Amino acid sequence: MPARSVAVVTLGCTRNEVDSEELAGRLAAEGWTLVDDAAQADVAVVNTCGFVEQAKKDSIDALLEANDLKRTGRTQKVVAVGCMAERYGEQLAAELPEADAVLGFDSYADMSGHLRRVLAGERPASHVPRDRRSLLPLAPAARGAAGAGVALPGHQQAARQEPGTPLADVTPPTGPRVVRARLDGRPWAPLKIASGCDRRCAFCAIPMFRGAFVSRRPEEILAEARWLGEQGVREVFLVSENTTSYGKDLGDLRLVDRLLPELAATPGIERVRVSYLQPAEVRPDLLDAMASTPGIAPYFDISFQHASGPLLRRMRRFGDRVSFLGLLDDVRRRLPEAGVRTNVIVGFPGETEDDLAELTAFLEAARLDVVGVFGYSDEDGTEAEGYDGKLDEATIASRVAAVSALVEELTAQRAEERVGTVVEVLVEGVEDPDDPRLVGRAGQQGPDVDGVTYLEDEHGGMPSLRPGELVQARVVASEGVDLVAVPLVGTVDRV
């Protein structure tokens, strides 16, 4: 077959980024040329997000933009994959005929074949959605053998191909194989440790289209971490739908505690960041492991969602303002300098003024570094979609604006509290060529959605540092949630 080119366009979260890089690795192994610009590709594969209304809109816009390239660029075909394609399948195909194919997760193993058939003029049957929770046993311990035939994007399942198949030789024939291609040159990379979720939060549709919770085995995670280290990655960002559940289907909930030191000792990897902790599942042992293991970022991404006990029960969650503040105290007793981020939902059905006051009281006391504020919207198929007590859009928008303004003030104050402290910064590069500043992230700052740290020398100039270098720096100022820091002499960790 003649060489064909493909661009993978990624929407949504870091979990989707892992899936895109695995897809890219599969395609590269089967002879496809990977290009960054969709206008220069024969096929544009759009990895969609189906989480909330705005993300779905962004995904549709990206598909339409890619379709426009058929008139102005090299692009011949546009294919939708990812969460929105998995979640809506046939409906998306019917409402968006601009997409030449809508493929679900089960298509990933033969993505090359699907794309070649699409280029040949075929229009494959669109994905038929189903509740992916039904594909695996209800009991987590029974999922190991049963999961062999279930598609789990980002789990490197293609690494088990038999010798002689195209994917078998993507890495050396001895030892674990990694089917992944880096799509950017960043010095950090997400690393998927699990997929799916067993929780039944009333507002969330993710378990329906991502399926039941499945942990990756430690040896697979460590093999991929070693590969990332060989690619120049200095920080791995552990991602899943629920990291605090890791290991429960492998018979050991403390497995992550032992995995962290091994990851931190991986050649080339200097920092490991943990994401998405469920407050009701955070164990003291996990906090101990995160706080005491050298190389683990002092970063706690805890999904509180609200702070009113009664409203959280209505959300099918646990906790309240007092227990959440107690958890934060437990974190800070171990790591006083810890960074903490969370998301909250405002305007959930039945939310009263008292509930809202409980949330704002929590935010004022919690000293959080970053808070994502989301207004509630109905999600297809969720329990909350059928709830009474819905608030009108104007009320939700007003509450979101008020909480967002409060959060902006509080997180700026939290950043200001860090002035005078020493932080470890991973240098990422120069931001804005028109007004160049060297930018990186302190250990307390997660990628993409949190603040950044601007690095300056003692005279306000730009230090001579390269992306991927780790440096100890003293915080000298704050700009909103962002920090400004001066590297300490002799602390640069050269790559």
XYZ file of C-alpha atoms in Angstrom:
495
model
C 0.000 0.000 0.000
C 1.287 3.537 -0.699
C 2.330 5.587 2.314
C -0.500 7.639 3.757
C -0.397 10.513 6.214
C -2.581 11.078 9.262
C -3.005 13.838 11.847
C -4.467 13.063 15.260
C -6.324 16.052 16.718
C -6.981 15.742 20.454
C -9.802 17.348 22.432
C -10.432 17.049 26.137
C -8.375 15.709 28.997
C -4.938 14.193 29.449
C -6.483 10.714 29.377
C -7.499 11.454 25.793
C -3.929 12.568 25.074
C -2.678 9.116 26.085
C -5.268 7.488 23.827
C -4.229 9.716 20.911
C -0.556 8.830 21.323
C -1.400 5.141 21.447
C -3.470 5.511 18.261
C -0.566 7.370 16.668
C 1.800 4.568 17.675
C -0.488 1.949 16.146
C -0.763 3.885 12.904
C 2.972 4.621 12.667
C 3.709 0.918 13.201
C 1.493 0.100 10.217
C 3.203 2.511 7.859
C 1.292 5.740 8.307
C 3.195 9.036 8.323
C 2.269 11.166 11.330
C 1.921 14.907 10.680
C 1.106 17.729 13.092
C -1.025 19.816 10.738
C -4.354 18.287 9.723
C -4.229 20.347 6.513
C -1.180 18.295 5.468
C -2.746 14.898 6.231
C -4.711 12.521 4.044
C -6.891 11.731 7.061
C -7.691 13.850 10.089
C -8.584 11.708 13.117
C -10.370 13.854 15.706
C -10.244 12.373 19.208
C -13.372 13.921 20.691
C -14.444 14.693 24.247
C -17.953 13.847 25.441
C -17.785 14.967 29.065
C -19.847 18.169 29.327
C -21.840 20.348 26.936
C -19.020 22.773 26.154
C -16.580 19.935 25.481
C -19.060 18.351 23.074
C -19.469 21.665 21.275
C -15.691 22.052 21.006
C -15.458 18.546 19.533
C -18.100 19.276 16.895
C -16.354 22.535 16.008
C -13.068 20.649 15.576
C -14.744 18.121 13.271
C -16.267 20.899 11.173
C -12.931 22.719 10.975
C -11.236 19.529 9.837
C -13.942 19.022 7.232
C -13.284 22.517 5.860
C -9.730 21.371 5.098
C -11.121 19.100 2.394
C -11.571 22.261 0.336
C -8.423 24.127 1.353
C -5.847 21.477 2.301
C -4.660 17.995 1.466
C -7.210 16.380 3.765
C -9.466 13.836 2.082
C -11.297 12.282 5.023
C -12.295 13.188 8.582
C -12.843 10.471 11.185
C -14.361 10.952 14.644
C -13.091 8.785 17.496
C -12.911 9.226 21.268
C -15.467 9.706 23.999
C -18.106 11.612 22.043
C -17.943 9.088 19.201
C -18.186 6.236 21.715
C -21.024 7.879 23.609
C -23.236 8.932 20.687
C -22.067 6.863 17.709
C -24.901 6.580 15.184
C -26.588 9.741 16.473
C -23.409 11.772 15.935
C -22.982 10.294 12.454
C -26.565 11.175 11.507
C -26.335 14.729 12.810
C -22.826 15.368 11.490
C -22.544 13.892 7.988
C -19.318 15.867 7.531
C -17.567 13.085 9.467
C -16.654 10.293 7.049
C -16.661 7.753 9.870
C -17.628 7.627 13.549
C -15.649 4.882 15.281
C -15.862 3.650 18.872
C -13.193 2.242 21.163
C -13.604 -1.266 19.751
C -12.253 0.035 16.415
C -8.915 1.166 17.824
C -7.179 -2.210 17.413
C -7.625 -2.027 13.617
C -7.599 1.740 13.148
C -5.209 1.466 10.211
C -7.571 -0.865 8.373
C -10.549 1.378 9.047
C -8.738 4.475 7.771
C -7.551 2.739 4.604
C -11.088 1.584 3.855
C -12.413 5.091 4.456
C -9.815 6.497 2.041
C -10.903 3.875 -0.492
C -14.401 5.335 -0.410
C -16.090 3.017 2.053
C -18.244 4.389 4.841
C -18.056 1.923 7.740
C -21.084 1.307 9.907
C -21.156 3.890 12.659
C -20.503 2.810 16.208
C -23.573 1.600 18.120
C -23.350 2.930 21.705
C -23.819 0.633 24.674
C -23.259 0.865 28.396
C -19.659 -0.311 28.655
C -20.115 -1.135 32.337
C -21.981 -4.246 31.194
C -18.915 -5.613 29.390
C -17.113 -6.637 32.587
C -18.146 -8.494 35.750
C -19.625 -6.465 38.572
C -17.036 -7.777 41.043
C -13.674 -6.018 40.446
C -11.670 -9.137 41.306
C -13.347 -11.041 38.456
C -12.337 -8.562 35.757
C -8.820 -9.776 34.989
C -9.523 -12.673 32.643
C -12.803 -11.224 31.397
C -11.130 -7.967 30.388
C -8.871 -9.562 27.793
C -11.419 -9.025 25.029
C -12.605 -5.550 26.057
C -11.076 -2.520 24.380
C -9.295 -0.305 26.902
C -7.730 2.685 25.130
C -4.391 3.705 26.581
C -3.723 0.280 28.126
C -1.216 -0.854 25.481
C -3.296 -3.900 24.591
C -1.722 -3.980 21.122
C 1.610 -4.822 22.760
C 0.413 -8.431 22.991
C 0.306 -8.951 19.216
C 1.831 -12.187 17.963
C 5.283 -12.082 16.296
C 5.051 -11.240 12.620
C 2.091 -8.888 12.907
C 2.740 -5.201 12.125
C 2.612 -4.048 15.732
C 4.890 -6.767 17.061
C 8.080 -5.006 16.000
C 7.263 -1.469 17.080
C 9.945 -1.799 19.792
C 12.736 -4.356 20.287
C 11.547 -7.991 20.263
C 12.687 -8.663 23.829
C 11.001 -7.213 26.884
C 7.769 -5.242 27.149
C 6.646 -3.410 24.029
C 5.233 0.088 23.974
C 2.878 1.145 21.204
C 2.871 4.900 21.546
C 4.180 7.881 19.587
C 4.846 11.252 21.206
C 2.787 13.968 19.518
C 4.568 16.877 21.169
C 7.966 17.741 22.557
C 6.897 18.608 26.085
C 9.139 17.478 28.945
C 6.143 15.926 30.706
C 3.668 13.281 29.594
C 0.474 11.709 30.909
C 0.666 8.019 31.788
C -2.565 6.077 32.131
C -2.703 3.737 35.134
C -6.389 2.753 34.923
C -9.587 3.287 32.947
C -13.248 3.502 33.802
C -15.034 4.133 37.069
C -17.233 2.165 39.456
C -18.700 5.196 41.200
C -22.257 6.250 40.403
C -22.165 10.021 40.759
C -25.592 11.295 39.740
C -24.217 13.975 37.402
C -21.564 11.943 35.553
C -21.918 9.864 32.393
C -18.264 8.782 32.158
C -18.768 5.218 33.525
C -21.347 4.537 30.819
C -18.973 5.195 27.927
C -15.633 4.446 29.601
C -16.831 1.332 31.405
C -16.068 -0.314 34.726
C -12.828 0.414 36.569
C -9.824 -1.553 35.282
C -6.268 -1.133 36.595
C -3.230 -1.587 34.394
C -0.684 -3.993 35.804
C 2.334 -2.339 37.462
C 4.855 -3.931 35.089
C 3.049 -2.420 32.095
C 2.993 1.031 33.692
C 6.685 0.818 34.588
C 7.607 -0.317 31.070
C 5.813 2.656 29.562
C 7.430 5.000 32.095
C 10.860 3.692 31.069
C 10.002 4.317 27.437
C 8.846 7.855 28.228
C 12.086 8.494 30.089
C 13.990 7.395 26.987
C 11.977 9.920 24.959
C 13.182 12.827 27.102
C 10.198 13.014 29.456
C 11.170 14.295 32.914
C 7.742 14.257 34.592
C 5.031 11.620 34.270
C 1.482 12.608 35.130
C -0.482 9.582 36.367
C -4.014 9.743 34.992
C -7.193 7.716 35.420
C -10.833 8.324 36.239
C -10.152 7.453 39.890
C -6.576 6.926 41.049
C -7.596 6.074 44.614
C -9.263 2.892 43.297
C -6.073 1.666 41.651
C -5.358 -1.977 42.435
C -8.774 -2.976 43.771
C -9.379 -5.256 40.776
C -5.858 -6.662 41.211
C -6.558 -7.595 44.820
C -4.473 -4.888 46.488
C -5.648 -1.318 47.109
C -2.190 -0.426 48.436
C -0.529 -1.359 45.176
C -0.221 2.302 44.177
C 1.725 3.027 47.380
C 4.447 0.603 46.226
C 4.227 1.676 42.591
C 5.108 5.314 43.305
C 8.709 4.703 44.486
C 9.386 2.451 41.490
C 8.089 5.087 39.098
C 10.147 7.790 40.787
C 13.261 5.611 40.366
C 12.706 5.168 36.612
C 15.754 6.330 34.608
C 15.123 9.758 33.108
C 12.004 10.420 35.183
C 12.649 13.074 37.813
C 9.130 13.841 38.963
C 5.887 11.859 39.272
C 2.556 13.644 39.613
C -0.627 11.945 40.834
C -4.059 13.082 39.665
C -7.729 12.601 40.479
C -8.097 11.456 44.056
C -11.574 10.735 45.401
C -11.835 12.296 48.894
C -13.916 9.417 50.264
C -11.233 6.914 49.193
C -8.041 8.713 50.243
C -6.153 6.486 52.721
C -3.583 7.639 55.286
C -1.142 5.123 53.770
C -1.504 6.779 50.370
C -0.889 10.213 51.866
C 2.195 8.831 53.616
C 3.520 7.364 50.369
C 2.946 10.575 48.427
C 4.504 12.730 51.137
C 7.552 10.595 51.916
C 8.655 9.348 48.488
C 11.365 11.493 46.874
C 10.358 12.553 43.382
C 6.588 12.599 43.989
C 5.225 16.080 43.307
C 3.693 17.835 46.344
C 0.393 17.980 44.488
C -3.071 16.752 45.444
C -5.817 16.785 42.842
C -8.866 16.026 45.006
C -12.343 15.876 43.502
C -14.545 17.546 46.133
C -17.352 18.711 43.762
C -19.212 20.520 46.589
C -19.079 20.879 50.369
C -22.705 20.640 51.482
C -23.265 17.201 53.011
C -26.948 16.875 52.009
C -26.288 18.035 48.448
C -23.323 15.674 48.108
C -25.593 12.779 49.141
C -27.999 13.856 46.398
C -25.036 13.756 44.010
C -24.379 10.161 45.202
C -21.135 11.252 46.835
C -19.782 11.383 50.379
C -18.292 13.973 52.681
C -19.004 17.500 53.869
C -17.196 20.726 54.724
C -15.830 19.461 58.055
C -14.508 16.141 56.716
C -12.973 17.811 53.664
C -11.161 20.389 55.789
C -9.947 17.532 57.964
C -8.538 15.780 54.900
C -6.714 18.950 53.881
C -5.282 19.185 57.396
C -4.031 15.598 57.027
C -2.335 16.515 53.745
C -0.681 19.647 55.120
C 0.524 17.961 58.298
C 2.576 15.718 56.050
C 3.446 18.311 53.401
C 2.955 21.917 54.541
C 3.955 23.189 51.082
C 1.462 20.959 49.200
C -0.508 22.314 46.285
C -4.182 21.333 46.129
C -6.634 21.688 43.258
C -10.272 20.686 42.935
C -13.422 21.098 40.852
C -16.840 22.156 42.122
C -20.299 22.019 40.565
C -22.612 24.967 41.176
C -26.365 24.905 40.561
C -26.929 21.160 41.003
C -30.654 20.320 41.190
C -31.968 21.173 44.648
C -29.005 23.380 45.599
C -30.270 25.894 48.163
C -28.784 29.177 49.329
C -27.654 27.339 52.470
C -25.893 24.714 50.329
C -24.156 27.465 48.408
C -23.118 29.177 51.633
C -21.634 25.893 52.847
C -19.595 25.657 49.647
C -18.278 29.206 49.885
C -17.425 28.726 53.566
C -15.381 25.666 52.613
C -13.577 27.507 49.816
C -12.727 30.399 52.142
C -11.227 28.023 54.718
C -9.551 25.511 52.404
C -6.670 27.609 50.968
C -6.807 25.808 47.618
C -4.366 26.613 44.829
C -6.753 26.029 41.920
C -10.520 25.549 41.747
C -12.422 24.740 38.561
C -15.996 26.058 38.797
C -18.618 24.395 36.607
C -22.284 25.181 36.245
C -24.534 22.132 36.333
C -26.018 20.916 33.042
C -28.026 17.779 32.375
C -26.023 14.905 30.923
C -27.822 12.275 28.843
C -28.564 9.088 30.734
C -27.470 10.287 34.175
C -29.564 9.971 37.309
C -29.582 13.733 37.866
C -31.157 14.275 34.462
C -34.410 13.039 36.003
C -34.156 14.994 39.263
C -36.643 17.612 40.308
C -35.545 20.913 41.786
C -33.763 22.077 38.622
C -32.488 25.651 38.789
C -33.027 27.976 35.857
C -30.082 28.919 33.658
C -29.965 32.501 34.910
C -29.689 31.370 38.534
C -26.950 28.871 37.699
C -25.027 31.478 35.711
C -25.317 33.986 38.565
C -24.027 31.456 41.107
C -21.179 30.397 38.841
C -20.145 34.030 38.412
C -20.227 34.666 42.165
C -18.262 31.526 43.078
C -15.777 32.114 40.250
C -15.114 35.643 41.481
C -14.560 34.349 45.002
C -12.255 31.610 43.748
C -10.222 34.071 41.692
C -9.629 36.181 44.803
C -8.859 33.221 47.076
C -6.470 31.454 44.710
C -4.595 34.709 44.073
C -4.202 35.067 47.840
C -2.936 31.481 48.041
C -0.331 32.177 45.348
C 0.762 35.293 47.225
C 1.301 33.154 50.349
C 4.001 31.272 48.414
C 6.164 34.383 47.964
C 9.467 33.729 49.763
C 9.206 29.936 49.546
C 11.419 27.659 47.450
C 9.786 25.531 44.764
C 11.068 22.968 42.261
C 10.281 24.082 38.714
C 10.254 22.010 35.533
C 11.213 24.343 32.677
C 8.818 24.058 29.736
C 9.867 26.801 27.323
C 9.399 30.400 26.247
C 5.870 31.781 26.286
C 4.629 34.388 23.778
C 7.438 35.324 21.348
C 6.145 38.911 21.266
C 6.658 39.260 25.022
C 9.001 36.356 25.808
C 9.071 34.883 29.302
C 10.568 31.599 30.419
C 7.784 29.454 31.812
C 7.664 26.248 33.829
C 5.613 24.551 36.521
C 6.359 24.195 40.193
C 5.659 20.864 41.831
C 2.438 22.370 43.181
C 1.144 23.215 39.674
C -0.429 20.623 37.410
C -0.199 20.801 33.607
C -2.538 22.726 31.315
C -5.259 23.719 33.771
C -3.319 25.117 36.752
C -1.074 28.140 37.119
C 2.508 28.404 35.851
C 5.799 29.735 37.190
C 7.689 32.433 35.308
C 11.440 32.199 35.771
C 13.552 35.358 35.905
C 17.130 36.105 36.901
C 17.934 38.533 39.708
C 17.738 41.451 37.288
C 14.407 40.500 35.754
C 15.961 38.979 32.640
C 15.503 35.507 31.172
C 17.685 32.739 32.665
C 19.635 30.478 30.303
C 17.661 27.297 30.933
C 16.388 24.644 28.561
C 13.044 22.813 28.497
C 13.291 19.718 30.672
C 15.632 21.191 33.244
C 14.599 21.070 36.888
C 15.581 24.004 39.042
C 15.066 25.081 42.621
C 13.759 28.641 42.629
C 12.660 31.180 45.175
C 9.223 32.717 44.615
C 9.547 36.506 44.494
C 6.078 37.531 43.294
C 2.695 36.267 42.174
C 0.436 37.215 39.263
C -3.019 35.860 39.975
C -2.496 32.112 40.365
C 0.871 32.292 38.598
C 4.207 32.570 40.379
C 7.376 34.473 39.534
C 10.590 32.844 40.778
C 14.353 33.300 40.615
C 16.480 30.134 40.201
C 18.869 29.455 43.057
C 22.536 29.323 42.080
C 23.871 25.793 41.675
C 20.509 24.012 41.775
C 19.899 23.433 38.069
C 19.536 19.761 37.178
C 21.028 19.623 33.674
C 19.601 17.180 31.132
